[in-house]
Every structure is written in C-alpha cells, then in structure tokens.
Amino acid sequence: MTITKTKIFFTIVFIGFLSPFALFGYFYINYEYDVSSLVDYKPSTSSRIYDKNGEKIANIFYKKHRFYAPFEEIPPRAIEALVAIEDTTFFEHPGINVDAIFRAAIKVLKAGKAVQGASTITQQLVKNKLLTREKKLSRKIKEAIFAIKLESILTKEQIIERYLNEIYFGHGYYGIKTAADGYFHKKLQNLTLKEIAILVGLPKAPSTYAPTKNYDISMGRANRVIKRMKVLGWIDDTTYEKSIAERPEVFNTTLTQNKAPFIVDEIARIMKRLGIDDFKTGGYEVYTTIDLRLQDVARKSVKHAYDLSLERIEGYKKRVVARAKRRKQKINYVDTNTSTLNGALVSLEASTGNILALVGSYDYKISSFNRATQAKRQPGSAFKPFIYQVALDLGFSGATELVDIAKTYKYEKDGEEMKWQPRNYSKNYKGLISLREALVHSSNLATINLVNDIGLRSLLKEFSKFGIQNVPQDLSISLGTLTLSPLKLAKYYTSFANQGIQVSTHIIDHIEQNSKTIHTFDTQTKEITTPAQAFLMTSILKSVVDRGTGIRARVRGIDIAGKTGTTNDTIDGWFSGYSPTISTVVWFGNDNNTPMHKKETGGRVAGPAFNMFYTNLIKLYPQIQRKFTRPEGVIEVEMNGKKEYFTNISRPPRVEMKVDPEEELLF
C-alpha cells in the first residue's frame, strides 16, 4: 500500500513537471507564430511642421501619434532605466526569464491569486503588438513562444528599439520620442534622468502614472526607477540625490500642438497637390517659411480690425438715431448685416517670396475657410498701381497731368447699346490732376482717361509681363474688376516692393523624410521693370500712405508704401502695401458678396490691421530696414514746393499748352 502511494505521488509529480512542457509543445505545434510585423517593423509615424526658426507649428497624424526613434537616437540612460525597472536580466535571457516565472508561480500559490508578473521586455512587446491583453494561460504561453521566436531573429538592440517606439506612454503618445516631445517639449538627448525615469515608468500603468493627471504619483514611480538604478550601481550618489530632488515641468498640451491652424491646412493642401498621400502617417518634416511670432501678430491684427469695424458700424447707427431724435425726425436707418463680415492677411518677404504670415479669417474656430488663399475677390483700386506702372514705363511721370473729368462711354451688350458713366468716390472731379495725385487720391476718372491715353490694347499687352490672369478686356479694368486672392495680389505687388523684380510666393522651404530632403521650393523671379522705374511707383504709393487714402496704414518709424482698394457698393475693402523688405495684403468683406457699411472703405476697414501688424513687426525686429533707398538713375526735382522724381524714361514734363478740361466734358 505504501509502495503504491509512493508511485502515485512520484507519478503525479512527474506528470506535473512534464505538463508545462507538454502544454508548451502543444501550443508550439498547433499554432502559427508570425512575428513579421515586428521583424519588418514599419509603424505609422506622425509628421511635423516647423516655422522658419525651427519652432514646431503642429504634429500631424492619423489615429496614433508616434515619432520614431532609431536605436542610435535613444539615450543610453533611457535603456538603463528601462532595464532596471522592467527586466534586469534582459541582455542575458532568451526572451523569457525562467527564474522570474518560478518566483511568480510560488507567489501565486502562496497568495492564491496573481500578485506578480514575470513578463520580460520582449514579452511585453509581443503582448502589445501581437496579442490581446486577455488574462488566460493560453495567451501567456503564446506570449512566451512569440518572445523566444522573436529573440532568435532580432538582436537585443532591435528589440529595445521596437519596444520604446511601440509602447503606449499615456496622453495619446506612442513611443518614447513622442512622450518626450509631448510631456516635456524636448528632444530625447535633452532629457534629464528624472524625465527619463518618468517616461520608462509609464508603460506599466499609463493612465495612473501620467504626469499630466497624477503628478505626485508619477514622481513616486520615477523615484523608484532611480532608486533601482542606484541599487544596481548604475548611478552614483550625486546623480541619485539630484534626480530624486528634481521636479520637472510637464506640459499638458493637445496632441497636435497646433499653433497655426491656417498654416497647417494650407500645408496639407500643398502636400496633396504634390502627390504625398501619406502625410499623416509617413513621418514627414515640413520646414516652412512662416514666422510664428508674426503669424500670431497677423491673427491679432485681423481680429483687431474686425472688432473696430463692428464698433464703427454700431457708432454709425447711434449717431443717425441720435440726430433723428434731436431733430424729432423719423429714424431712417437700415441695419448693416455683419454676420458674414470677415478678413484675411498675408505677409511675405519681398525679395524671396517667403510667406511669413497667413491668416484666413478673424477666428479659425468660427470659420476655417482660408480667404487669403482660397477666396477670389475684386481688388478695386488696389489694382491701379499696375496700370500706373505701365504708364511710367511708357514715359509718363508723377508730374504728368491727367484729365480728371467725367465721360460717357457707349458699348454694345447682347445687341443693345449701353452707357457707362463712371465717377470718382468723392463724386467730384478736378479737371487736370498730376499722375501722382490721381493715384494718391485714387481718382477713377483720371485712371480711366489714362487707360484711354495708353490704349486698351497696348495696356493689356503690357499686363502680360506681370503674369496677371483673367484680365477684363474692356475699360472696367481701370477699376480693378478682375478677381484674385489676397495671396495672388501679394505676389504681383512684389513687382513694386522688390525693385521691379516679381517673385513667386511659397510657404514651404523644404520637406524631409527619414532625415533626407525629398522636396525643395526655389524662388522664381521675373523682371517687370527697372529699379529706377519701380522706385517711382514706390514714391507715389508712399504718398498714398503719408497723405492719401492709405493714411490709416501709416506706421511711425518705418516707410510704408501702399494702395487702398474699395469696390462698388463697398463690397470689398483692401490695403496692399509694403515696407522696404516686407510686403503685406489685407482684405475685408462679406462672404456672401453683399455690401459692407457704405463708410467701410478699404483704408478704413483694412488699414488698421496693416498698421497693427507693422507696429508689432518693428517691435519684434527693430533691426529691420526702415527706409526706402533711392536707386541709381533717379533724380529728385523740387516742383511747386514738393519733391518729384524722374528717370531717363520718365522725364520732367516740358512746358506745354494747357488743355481746357471743360472741352472734354460730355453732357
């Protein structure tokens, strides 16, 4: 009986000893273990957009936000900290730690429940990438088999690399590089030991240990990591004490960290046009020409001008009501609908075409439509400088007298004779007016008569050098009746701002992927006129700002040249201008093409945004060039107490017989 019991006991022990191996063998034979997704590891990675100074504008990703860090980029301290807290014998075991498994099993038997895990770093990687998190014996066995198989193919360094890029670190961050950027706004190589300890302590319980949620708990976990490194002799006393005492700053930002949504949207559209369909998953680094400080100023400037417009419109109403009450008259005021009023601003470096700021509405959260690039509106009088530049290049000068009188123009439309009787905004005319004064005060009649003098066909031919498209083939071009975006108008204005050389505009400097440049964007130039002739236009447009319709755009301490634009019924309001180095276009109007308030002219509505932008520009960059320089070939002449400029093309006028403007009137 005793012998039988002994046999039974040893048989049970023997079977118990063999059972795990038999179970292991069963799962090994009956299931496939494909580790190719970890061997050929190519996770989706986030793209990043930077401004001209290397400051990050935004992260771009699809579902999982991850920056990939190759093994060479991972700090040795991060590897030491990870191994210390998660798997001290990582570099010795074959994927599973048998000793740890037996220790865990004994504790399970004593406690009657799972109290300690025995997963190696390799097993944790397998569990996160290849298996579910279900707590079953079969899953643990599969996990072990996967780990052993993976270790037979990959090196320890490759496993560490995959682990630190695959594991979730809380707050939507996948991978240690992503977590370093998100929690600390740092690159891996700039992390302190305490920050590293915080990160490697996260995977065990990302939600519990997330420093954005439970800062003190996270610090406690990090301190345990550091103490473990001290026990193992991997750090000295000084490092230990310094790290324990440190309390790093943690940022609780959005995953995208989007600082300039209009820029991000525009970059996405450009990437699509380039045929880059994996922008959100391909790990691109897009280096833009944007200056984030100026982008913020531009956003505030548009909002400032928008608010001022609303205040003025309310003020107009109050004054009408007050006057009617004072005179005991019936209040005759129609409210202006401001619900669709909006604005846009684009600013660029005149010599390169680099876009420095781009704002498409007064508030992106209310409207994400980018009016700076996508809206096409009539520029009105902001287009007149192109006509006047053609005139200057044909020999006219700022002193040339133009006829500022009313005319009636007859034309045929659909077989019916039509009449066009344009007028000046001020509803008067001066008879004769110098070319300079005609542009300074934005005379419609003088401009139309100038086009007549040049000849419409000749003018349209000259326009081709600017590259301006969809130009009306009639006299209405005098009033800027074509349509274009603020960005396109800004490009054309570089013809004046860049001393006669028009430059292409671009918002991307270059694009990288895997540290290799895959796209560059070069500036294309086109000679429109000579520096001397362009300076004549600049001098006139400076007068527009100093004492003409653009006076609200004037900024103390810097030369500004520019032109206002107001279309029929005040549907569009523009100011297009430039300093010696920076060119900027501001537009305001209603999205549904209905009129703004009749007093909201281009100078009044757009000028304040331009003014605020440049006022802050010279505060941010006080060293910027402030004065326009006169190029060679330009002579200065005193005429009637005022300065006028001439060249060998635009010569001083001869004394000629005066024309009686009344003879030109048609009644």
XYZ file of C-alpha atoms in Angstrom:
667
model
C 0.000 0.000 0.000
C 2.859 2.333 0.912
C 4.708 1.462 -2.299
C 1.582 2.164 -4.335
C 1.097 5.574 -2.728
C 4.727 6.451 -3.328
C 4.415 5.535 -7.008
C 1.279 7.541 -7.333
C 2.960 10.551 -5.681
C 6.006 10.449 -7.940
C 3.815 9.846 -10.960
C 1.807 12.976 -10.149
C 4.986 14.982 -9.575
C 6.451 13.688 -12.817
C 3.293 14.480 -14.730
C 3.172 17.916 -13.067
C 6.749 18.525 -14.117
C 6.082 17.449 -17.691
C 2.704 19.138 -18.072
C 4.004 22.672 -18.719
C 6.382 21.342 -21.338
C 3.632 19.260 -22.909
C 1.296 22.256 -22.915
C 4.046 24.433 -24.320
C 4.714 21.855 -27.042
C 1.029 21.593 -27.874
C 0.702 25.337 -28.468
C 4.024 25.488 -30.305
C 2.959 22.757 -32.775
C -0.684 23.692 -33.293
C -0.446 27.453 -33.820
C 1.405 29.698 -36.248
C 3.598 32.368 -34.763
C 4.092 35.150 -37.287
C 6.441 37.819 -35.973
C 6.978 39.511 -39.333
C 5.204 42.713 -38.204
C 7.896 43.159 -35.566
C 10.792 41.924 -37.659
C 9.850 44.204 -40.558
C 8.700 46.944 -38.206
C 7.304 49.972 -40.031
C 4.732 51.701 -37.830
C 2.798 54.736 -38.985
C 4.590 57.846 -37.820
C 3.461 61.428 -37.307
C 4.608 64.289 -39.469
C 5.736 67.643 -38.126
C 5.521 71.194 -39.427
C 8.092 73.808 -38.384
C 8.370 77.554 -38.790
C 11.393 79.320 -40.330
C 13.211 79.309 -36.969
C 12.725 75.595 -36.349
C 9.893 76.078 -33.859
C 7.235 73.413 -34.187
C 3.902 74.552 -35.596
C 1.996 71.258 -35.326
C 2.032 67.461 -35.255
C 0.087 65.683 -37.982
C -1.046 62.075 -37.527
C -3.800 59.537 -38.126
C -5.204 57.749 -35.041
C -1.837 57.068 -33.313
C 0.602 59.885 -32.618
C 4.123 58.480 -32.885
C 7.601 59.815 -33.643
C 10.105 57.096 -34.449
C 13.473 56.987 -32.681
C 16.139 54.643 -34.110
C 18.314 52.882 -31.538
C 21.183 55.349 -32.054
C 18.899 58.209 -31.005
C 17.773 56.594 -27.760
C 19.859 57.825 -24.774
C 21.815 55.032 -23.023
C 20.334 56.236 -19.735
C 16.846 55.514 -21.060
C 17.839 51.931 -21.837
C 19.456 51.509 -18.416
C 16.403 52.922 -16.638
C 14.041 50.698 -18.611
C 16.040 47.532 -17.970
C 16.469 48.425 -14.295
C 12.740 48.714 -13.594
C 11.287 46.222 -16.076
C 13.758 43.438 -16.871
C 17.178 43.484 -15.171
C 18.410 40.331 -16.955
C 17.147 41.468 -20.362
C 20.540 41.138 -22.033
C 21.032 37.572 -20.687
C 17.727 35.713 -21.141
C 16.383 34.171 -24.408
C 13.079 36.059 -24.329
C 11.622 34.616 -21.154
C 13.032 34.685 -17.625
C 12.598 31.185 -16.204
C 13.705 32.202 -12.718
C 11.202 35.027 -12.649
C 8.471 32.692 -13.851
C 9.115 30.246 -10.977
C 9.281 33.092 -8.438
C 5.970 34.426 -9.717
C 4.432 30.939 -9.639
C 5.440 30.419 -5.993
C 3.913 33.772 -5.013
C 0.751 32.894 -6.900
C 0.496 29.605 -4.973
C 1.027 31.331 -1.650
C -1.421 34.151 -2.306
C -3.959 32.120 -4.227
C -4.042 34.785 -6.959
C -1.772 36.592 -9.407
C 0.356 39.032 -7.420
C 3.440 39.417 -9.602
C 4.038 39.216 -13.311
C 7.086 37.657 -14.941
C 6.977 39.260 -18.370
C 10.250 40.304 -19.928
C 10.610 43.369 -22.128
C 10.381 41.070 -25.131
C 7.141 39.558 -23.828
C 5.663 42.994 -23.176
C 6.484 43.998 -26.745
C 4.825 40.838 -28.069
C 1.756 41.372 -25.889
C 1.300 44.961 -27.131
C 1.931 44.298 -30.808
C 0.851 40.710 -31.494
C -1.590 39.623 -28.773
C -4.567 40.797 -26.787
C -4.474 41.725 -23.104
C -6.759 38.859 -22.011
C -5.574 37.152 -18.816
C -5.553 33.494 -19.870
C -2.951 30.790 -19.553
C -3.096 30.158 -23.301
C -2.228 33.788 -24.003
C 0.759 33.654 -21.623
C 2.040 30.519 -23.314
C 1.676 32.088 -26.767
C 3.404 35.205 -25.446
C 6.386 33.152 -24.311
C 6.612 31.307 -27.629
C 6.407 34.554 -29.583
C 9.127 36.080 -27.375
C 11.504 33.152 -27.848
C 10.941 33.162 -31.594
C 11.439 36.937 -31.807
C 14.699 36.751 -29.862
C 16.001 34.155 -32.311
C 15.590 36.667 -35.160
C 16.228 40.112 -33.695
C 19.119 41.446 -31.641
C 18.569 42.829 -28.174
C 19.150 46.334 -29.521
C 16.483 45.848 -32.174
C 14.016 44.623 -29.559
C 14.706 47.629 -27.330
C 14.250 49.940 -30.311
C 10.904 48.395 -31.213
C 9.729 48.360 -27.608
C 10.453 52.034 -26.996
C 8.720 53.011 -30.253
C 5.674 50.749 -29.925
C 4.668 51.035 -26.262
C 1.932 53.455 -25.161
C 3.099 56.194 -22.782
C -0.270 57.740 -21.959
C -1.899 61.020 -23.093
C -2.133 59.690 -26.657
C 1.659 59.325 -27.002
C 3.066 56.202 -28.634
C 6.808 55.756 -28.303
C 9.319 57.406 -26.003
C 10.272 60.113 -28.516
C 6.643 61.181 -28.773
C 6.252 61.208 -24.996
C 9.406 63.308 -24.554
C 8.084 65.832 -27.048
C 4.577 65.835 -25.578
C 5.232 65.857 -21.838
C 8.443 67.896 -21.785
C 8.670 69.576 -25.234
C 12.188 68.168 -25.501
C 14.263 66.015 -27.775
C 15.398 62.679 -26.353
C 19.013 63.756 -25.984
C 17.956 66.741 -23.851
C 16.021 64.769 -21.227
C 17.194 64.707 -17.617
C 17.458 61.394 -15.764
C 14.309 62.244 -13.809
C 12.389 62.890 -17.006
C 13.680 59.602 -18.435
C 12.605 57.814 -15.256
C 9.113 59.307 -15.555
C 8.829 58.009 -19.108
C 10.118 54.464 -18.571
C 7.853 54.161 -15.545
C 4.741 54.926 -17.595
C 4.095 51.725 -19.649
C 3.149 49.698 -16.566
C 0.067 51.885 -15.992
C -0.015 54.866 -18.398
C -3.202 56.370 -17.038
C -2.234 56.059 -13.366
C 1.329 57.292 -13.794
C 0.659 60.012 -16.392
C 2.321 63.180 -15.024
C -0.389 65.375 -16.542
C -3.033 63.616 -14.426
C -1.250 62.407 -11.299
C 1.966 64.367 -10.979
C 2.957 63.217 -7.480
C 2.170 59.568 -8.220
C 4.236 59.861 -11.372
C 7.148 61.343 -9.388
C 6.930 58.460 -6.922
C 7.115 55.915 -9.721
C 10.077 57.774 -11.261
C 11.872 57.810 -7.904
C 11.512 54.027 -7.676
C 13.169 53.746 -11.082
C 16.038 55.946 -9.925
C 16.417 54.009 -6.642
C 16.582 50.753 -8.586
C 19.365 52.185 -10.752
C 21.191 53.216 -7.573
C 20.830 49.724 -6.063
C 22.244 48.187 -9.226
C 25.191 50.571 -9.054
C 24.372 52.241 -12.366
C 24.311 55.798 -10.953
C 26.346 57.452 -8.202
C 25.120 59.192 -5.046
C 25.336 62.693 -6.514
C 23.271 61.764 -9.570
C 20.802 59.902 -7.382
C 20.221 62.802 -4.973
C 19.966 65.390 -7.742
C 17.458 63.297 -9.685
C 15.311 62.459 -6.667
C 15.020 66.166 -5.820
C 14.132 67.278 -9.353
C 10.527 68.124 -10.205
C 10.358 68.639 -13.975
C 7.895 70.914 -15.721
C 5.226 68.905 -17.530
C 3.156 70.271 -20.417
C -0.480 69.298 -20.784
C -0.882 70.245 -24.451
C -3.053 68.857 -27.209
C -1.632 66.058 -29.328
C -1.383 68.235 -32.409
C 0.077 71.228 -30.512
C -1.354 73.207 -33.422
C -0.188 76.814 -33.127
C -1.276 77.982 -36.580
C -4.254 76.052 -37.999
C -4.453 78.086 -41.221
C -0.841 77.161 -41.959
C -1.444 73.502 -41.198
C -4.451 73.372 -43.528
C -2.523 75.092 -46.310
C 0.420 72.686 -45.946
C -1.976 69.726 -46.136
C -3.400 71.048 -49.406
C 0.081 71.537 -50.844
C 1.175 68.035 -49.806
C -1.870 66.629 -51.573
C -1.017 68.581 -54.732
C 2.490 67.118 -54.550
C 1.002 63.623 -54.584
C 2.004 62.881 -50.972
C -0.971 60.838 -49.786
C 0.594 59.533 -46.555
C 1.192 62.944 -44.982
C -0.459 61.856 -41.713
C 1.393 58.548 -41.440
C 4.648 58.964 -43.379
C 6.769 60.785 -40.818
C 7.472 63.903 -42.901
C 9.143 67.013 -41.554
C 7.903 70.124 -43.320
C 10.037 73.231 -42.868
C 8.007 76.317 -43.710
C 8.841 79.986 -44.279
C 6.348 81.046 -41.599
C 7.442 83.173 -38.662
C 5.248 82.052 -35.753
C 5.656 85.361 -33.942
C 4.446 87.285 -36.980
C 1.707 84.705 -37.541
C 0.367 85.461 -34.074
C 0.590 89.206 -34.726
C -1.252 88.772 -38.032
C -4.046 86.840 -36.335
C -4.459 89.515 -33.675
C -4.298 92.294 -36.283
C -7.157 90.853 -38.346
C -9.270 90.367 -35.218
C -8.460 93.915 -34.081
C -9.578 95.417 -37.403
C -12.711 93.230 -37.398
C -13.669 94.425 -33.905
C -13.040 98.056 -34.870
C -15.322 97.687 -37.886
C -18.146 96.335 -35.745
C -17.672 99.200 -33.289
C -17.748 101.798 -36.081
C -20.850 100.309 -37.666
C -22.612 100.410 -34.302
C -21.401 104.000 -33.900
C -22.834 104.992 -37.297
C -26.225 103.742 -36.189
C -26.098 105.523 -32.841
C -25.236 108.814 -34.497
C -28.098 108.520 -37.006
C -30.557 107.660 -34.237
C -29.308 110.480 -32.011
C -29.560 113.020 -34.829
C -33.075 111.896 -35.720
C -34.192 112.194 -32.100
C -32.546 115.573 -31.759
C -34.357 116.837 -34.854
C -37.531 114.960 -33.906
C -37.477 113.139 -37.209
C -38.320 109.585 -38.149
C -35.344 107.253 -37.727
C -34.322 106.238 -41.217
C -31.579 103.673 -40.771
C -31.179 100.209 -42.266
C -29.086 97.893 -40.108
C -25.916 96.579 -41.721
C -25.706 92.794 -41.647
C -22.285 91.991 -40.184
C -22.855 88.267 -39.674
C -20.745 87.344 -42.709
C -18.066 90.021 -42.319
C -14.570 88.579 -42.356
C -10.980 89.371 -43.199
C -7.633 87.942 -44.272
C -3.980 88.907 -44.181
C -0.904 87.606 -45.961
C 2.606 88.916 -45.405
C 5.776 87.908 -47.200
C 9.414 88.740 -47.647
C 9.506 90.838 -50.808
C 12.917 89.690 -52.048
C 12.289 85.934 -51.696
C 8.523 85.433 -51.787
C 8.753 83.596 -48.454
C 5.337 83.772 -46.780
C 5.840 84.935 -43.198
C 2.218 85.032 -42.026
C -1.073 83.802 -43.440
C -4.444 84.337 -41.747
C -7.679 83.343 -43.468
C -10.346 84.690 -41.087
C -10.712 86.674 -37.885
C -11.268 83.424 -35.949
C -10.344 79.925 -37.189
C -12.732 78.271 -34.723
C -15.648 80.153 -36.255
C -14.515 79.797 -39.876
C -11.610 77.677 -41.136
C -12.057 78.785 -44.745
C -8.800 80.432 -45.814
C -9.763 83.650 -47.537
C -6.102 84.575 -48.018
C -5.545 81.735 -50.484
C -8.939 80.359 -51.495
C -11.188 83.408 -51.877
C -11.188 85.345 -55.144
C -12.362 88.918 -54.858
C -12.155 92.124 -56.877
C -9.182 94.277 -55.810
C -10.778 97.554 -56.899
C -8.369 100.485 -56.747
C -5.667 98.282 -55.196
C -5.118 97.178 -58.798
C -4.483 100.697 -60.131
C -0.707 100.692 -59.432
C -0.227 98.106 -62.188
C -1.857 100.463 -64.690
C 0.223 103.372 -63.445
C 3.441 101.313 -63.573
C 2.757 100.599 -67.247
C 2.253 104.332 -67.776
C 5.535 105.158 -66.024
C 7.394 102.597 -68.121
C 5.922 104.180 -71.247
C 7.368 107.579 -70.315
C 4.754 109.112 -68.041
C 5.965 110.566 -64.740
C 4.474 111.518 -61.407
C 4.169 115.073 -62.703
C 2.364 114.172 -65.925
C -1.053 115.823 -65.997
C -4.062 113.557 -66.424
C -7.590 114.575 -67.302
C -9.897 114.101 -64.332
C -13.304 114.618 -65.909
C -16.490 112.656 -66.410
C -17.144 110.893 -69.676
C -19.928 108.768 -71.001
C -18.818 105.520 -72.642
C -21.058 103.674 -75.060
C -20.808 99.937 -75.715
C -22.952 97.126 -77.020
C -24.226 94.241 -74.918
C -26.456 91.473 -76.297
C -27.225 93.652 -79.328
C -28.295 96.613 -77.201
C -26.399 99.887 -76.852
C -25.350 100.515 -73.266
C -23.909 103.545 -71.495
C -21.281 103.602 -68.745
C -20.799 106.740 -66.665
C -18.078 106.092 -64.068
C -17.439 108.576 -61.276
C -14.937 109.249 -58.514
C -15.615 108.003 -54.994
C -15.666 111.650 -53.838
C -18.272 112.401 -56.552
C -16.268 115.362 -57.874
C -13.520 115.951 -60.419
C -10.538 118.277 -60.653
C -10.218 118.820 -64.383
C -6.461 118.345 -64.576
C -4.524 116.348 -61.955
C -0.980 115.044 -61.810
C -0.430 111.322 -62.166
C 0.890 111.226 -58.600
C -2.149 112.967 -57.144
C -4.503 110.828 -59.220
C -3.140 107.687 -57.574
C -2.734 109.276 -54.146
C -6.431 110.179 -54.095
C -7.498 107.138 -56.135
C -9.229 109.044 -58.919
C -11.330 106.674 -61.020
C -11.908 109.203 -63.805
C -8.234 110.093 -64.198
C -7.360 106.384 -64.286
C -9.950 105.611 -66.957
C -8.714 108.522 -69.056
C -5.130 107.310 -68.521
C -6.103 103.901 -69.887
C -7.646 105.652 -72.861
C -4.418 107.595 -73.391
C -2.308 104.435 -73.247
C -4.752 102.484 -75.365
C -6.607 99.474 -74.016
C -4.921 97.040 -76.390
C -1.443 98.353 -75.531
C -2.223 98.208 -71.816
C -3.429 94.604 -71.970
C -0.297 93.654 -73.890
C 1.898 95.250 -71.210
C -0.057 93.455 -68.484
C 1.190 90.123 -69.790
C 4.614 90.781 -68.244
C 3.044 90.786 -64.758
C 1.524 87.360 -65.390
C -1.884 88.633 -64.313
C -4.617 86.286 -65.491
C -8.314 86.702 -66.345
C -7.970 90.418 -67.052
C -11.213 92.022 -68.343
C -10.821 93.075 -71.963
C -12.559 96.427 -71.516
C -12.204 99.717 -69.670
C -13.590 98.255 -66.457
C -10.046 97.021 -65.815
C -9.357 100.632 -64.766
C -11.424 99.975 -61.638
C -9.898 96.583 -60.819
C -12.815 94.379 -61.797
C -10.799 91.163 -62.162
C -10.857 88.602 -59.328
C -7.903 87.216 -57.402
C -6.900 86.035 -53.949
C -5.008 88.176 -51.424
C -2.002 85.872 -51.819
C -2.006 86.320 -55.587
C -2.230 90.094 -55.220
C 0.678 89.978 -52.764
C 2.735 88.143 -55.378
C 2.009 90.804 -58.001
C 2.886 93.596 -55.544
C 6.415 92.224 -55.194
C 6.936 93.801 -58.634
C 6.975 97.164 -56.819
C 8.326 96.102 -53.426
C 11.292 94.170 -54.852
C 12.650 96.941 -57.076
C 10.964 95.763 -60.250
C 11.569 92.022 -59.808
C 8.449 89.929 -59.263
C 9.000 86.798 -57.153
C 6.951 83.644 -56.767
C 5.452 83.056 -53.336
C 5.841 79.875 -51.317
C 5.124 78.715 -47.801
C 7.357 75.611 -47.730
C 11.137 75.821 -47.776
C 11.784 72.079 -47.964
C 10.375 68.694 -46.946
C 12.319 65.885 -45.285
C 11.588 62.233 -44.676
C 13.917 59.943 -42.736
C 16.393 62.842 -42.497
C 16.584 63.125 -46.295
C 15.358 66.125 -48.290
C 12.706 64.993 -50.759
C 11.368 68.375 -51.952
C 12.750 71.901 -52.128
C 10.966 75.055 -53.205
C 13.044 77.652 -55.007
C 12.073 81.249 -55.662
C 11.289 82.056 -59.284
C 11.803 85.622 -60.437
C 10.627 87.749 -63.333
C 11.894 91.204 -64.280
C 8.960 93.580 -64.635
C 10.735 96.925 -64.752
C 13.979 98.601 -63.692
C 14.758 99.515 -60.074
C 14.557 103.196 -61.017
C 11.073 102.872 -62.546
C 9.869 100.744 -59.630
C 11.117 103.415 -57.225
C 8.895 105.977 -58.948
C 5.894 103.804 -58.100
C 7.132 103.303 -54.544
C 7.479 107.054 -54.068
C 3.896 107.578 -55.255
C 2.495 104.761 -53.111
C 4.381 106.192 -50.140
C 2.460 109.434 -50.725
C -0.783 107.396 -50.693
C 0.078 106.367 -47.124
C 1.576 109.648 -45.973
C -1.319 111.883 -47.041
C -3.777 109.966 -49.204
C -6.382 107.241 -48.914
C -3.974 104.919 -47.092
C -3.198 107.213 -44.175
C -4.653 104.750 -41.642
C -1.926 102.271 -42.606
C 0.854 104.724 -41.785
C 3.265 103.498 -39.096
C 5.600 105.770 -37.190
C 9.249 104.783 -37.546
C 9.119 102.926 -40.865
C 8.466 103.824 -44.502
C 5.246 102.339 -45.861
C 4.026 102.393 -49.454
C 0.686 101.007 -50.495
C -2.731 101.360 -52.040
C -6.271 101.099 -50.775
C -8.988 99.319 -52.705
C -12.753 99.672 -52.382
C -15.065 98.000 -54.880
C -18.543 99.117 -55.918
C -21.000 99.410 -53.015
C -18.102 98.742 -50.590
C -18.306 95.005 -51.198
C -14.531 94.585 -50.820
C -12.049 96.602 -48.774
C -8.284 96.225 -49.319
C -4.968 97.602 -48.307
C -1.957 96.316 -50.230
C 1.356 97.716 -49.090
C 4.982 97.185 -48.218
C 7.927 98.411 -46.219
C 11.490 98.240 -47.633
C 11.576 94.450 -47.047
C 8.108 93.121 -46.122
C 5.009 93.125 -48.347
C 1.516 92.660 -46.887
C -2.042 92.467 -48.210
C -5.169 92.847 -46.052
C -8.712 92.159 -47.269
C -12.114 92.597 -45.642
C -15.604 91.913 -46.921
C -18.763 89.865 -46.508
C -18.507 86.227 -47.504
C -21.786 86.399 -49.395
C -20.616 89.363 -51.513
C -23.160 91.735 -50.009
C -22.040 95.318 -49.276
C -20.339 96.279 -46.051
C -21.429 99.542 -44.483
C -21.059 102.313 -47.067
C -18.422 104.078 -44.956
C -16.244 100.980 -44.536
C -13.760 101.759 -47.308
C -10.561 99.807 -47.875
C -8.472 102.333 -45.991
C -10.868 102.427 -43.070
C -11.502 98.690 -42.648
C -8.192 97.134 -43.780
C -5.779 99.922 -42.852
C -5.895 99.308 -39.061
C -4.924 95.641 -39.476
C -1.956 96.629 -41.629
C -0.976 99.319 -39.137
C -1.090 96.978 -36.145
C 0.879 94.311 -37.994
C 3.757 96.643 -38.871
C 3.723 98.382 -35.491
C 4.398 95.000 -33.896
C 6.766 93.947 -36.679
C 9.256 96.689 -35.845
C 8.939 95.891 -32.124
C 9.788 92.243 -32.764
C 12.502 93.050 -35.291
C 13.840 96.548 -34.502
C 16.852 95.977 -36.779
C 14.667 95.659 -39.888
C 15.322 98.100 -42.746
C 13.171 101.175 -42.142
C 13.782 103.494 -45.123
C 13.332 103.070 -48.869
C 16.599 103.646 -50.718
C 16.719 105.597 -53.955
C 18.481 103.581 -56.691
C 20.811 104.958 -59.323
C 19.180 106.708 -62.253
C 16.566 108.557 -60.204
C 16.767 112.329 -59.905
C 14.923 114.475 -57.399
C 13.345 117.752 -58.507
C 11.578 120.411 -56.459
C 8.217 121.267 -58.084
C 5.742 123.690 -56.553
C 7.283 123.143 -53.135
C 7.076 119.338 -53.382
C 9.590 116.663 -54.321
C 9.106 114.762 -57.540
C 11.263 112.009 -59.015
C 12.262 111.373 -62.616
C 14.357 108.942 -64.649
C 15.733 108.813 -68.171
C 12.429 107.142 -69.140
C 10.050 109.218 -67.047
C 11.455 112.642 -67.765
C 10.418 116.000 -66.295
C 7.498 117.480 -68.245
C 8.060 120.229 -70.774
C 6.080 123.452 -70.622
C 3.151 122.717 -72.872
C -0.039 124.474 -73.872
C -2.619 123.816 -71.184
C -5.719 121.913 -72.130
C -9.096 123.195 -71.053
C -10.668 120.188 -69.321
C -14.155 121.610 -69.823
C -13.769 120.850 -73.529
C -13.657 117.146 -72.631
C -16.924 117.108 -70.741
C -19.838 115.235 -72.231
C -23.301 116.201 -71.087
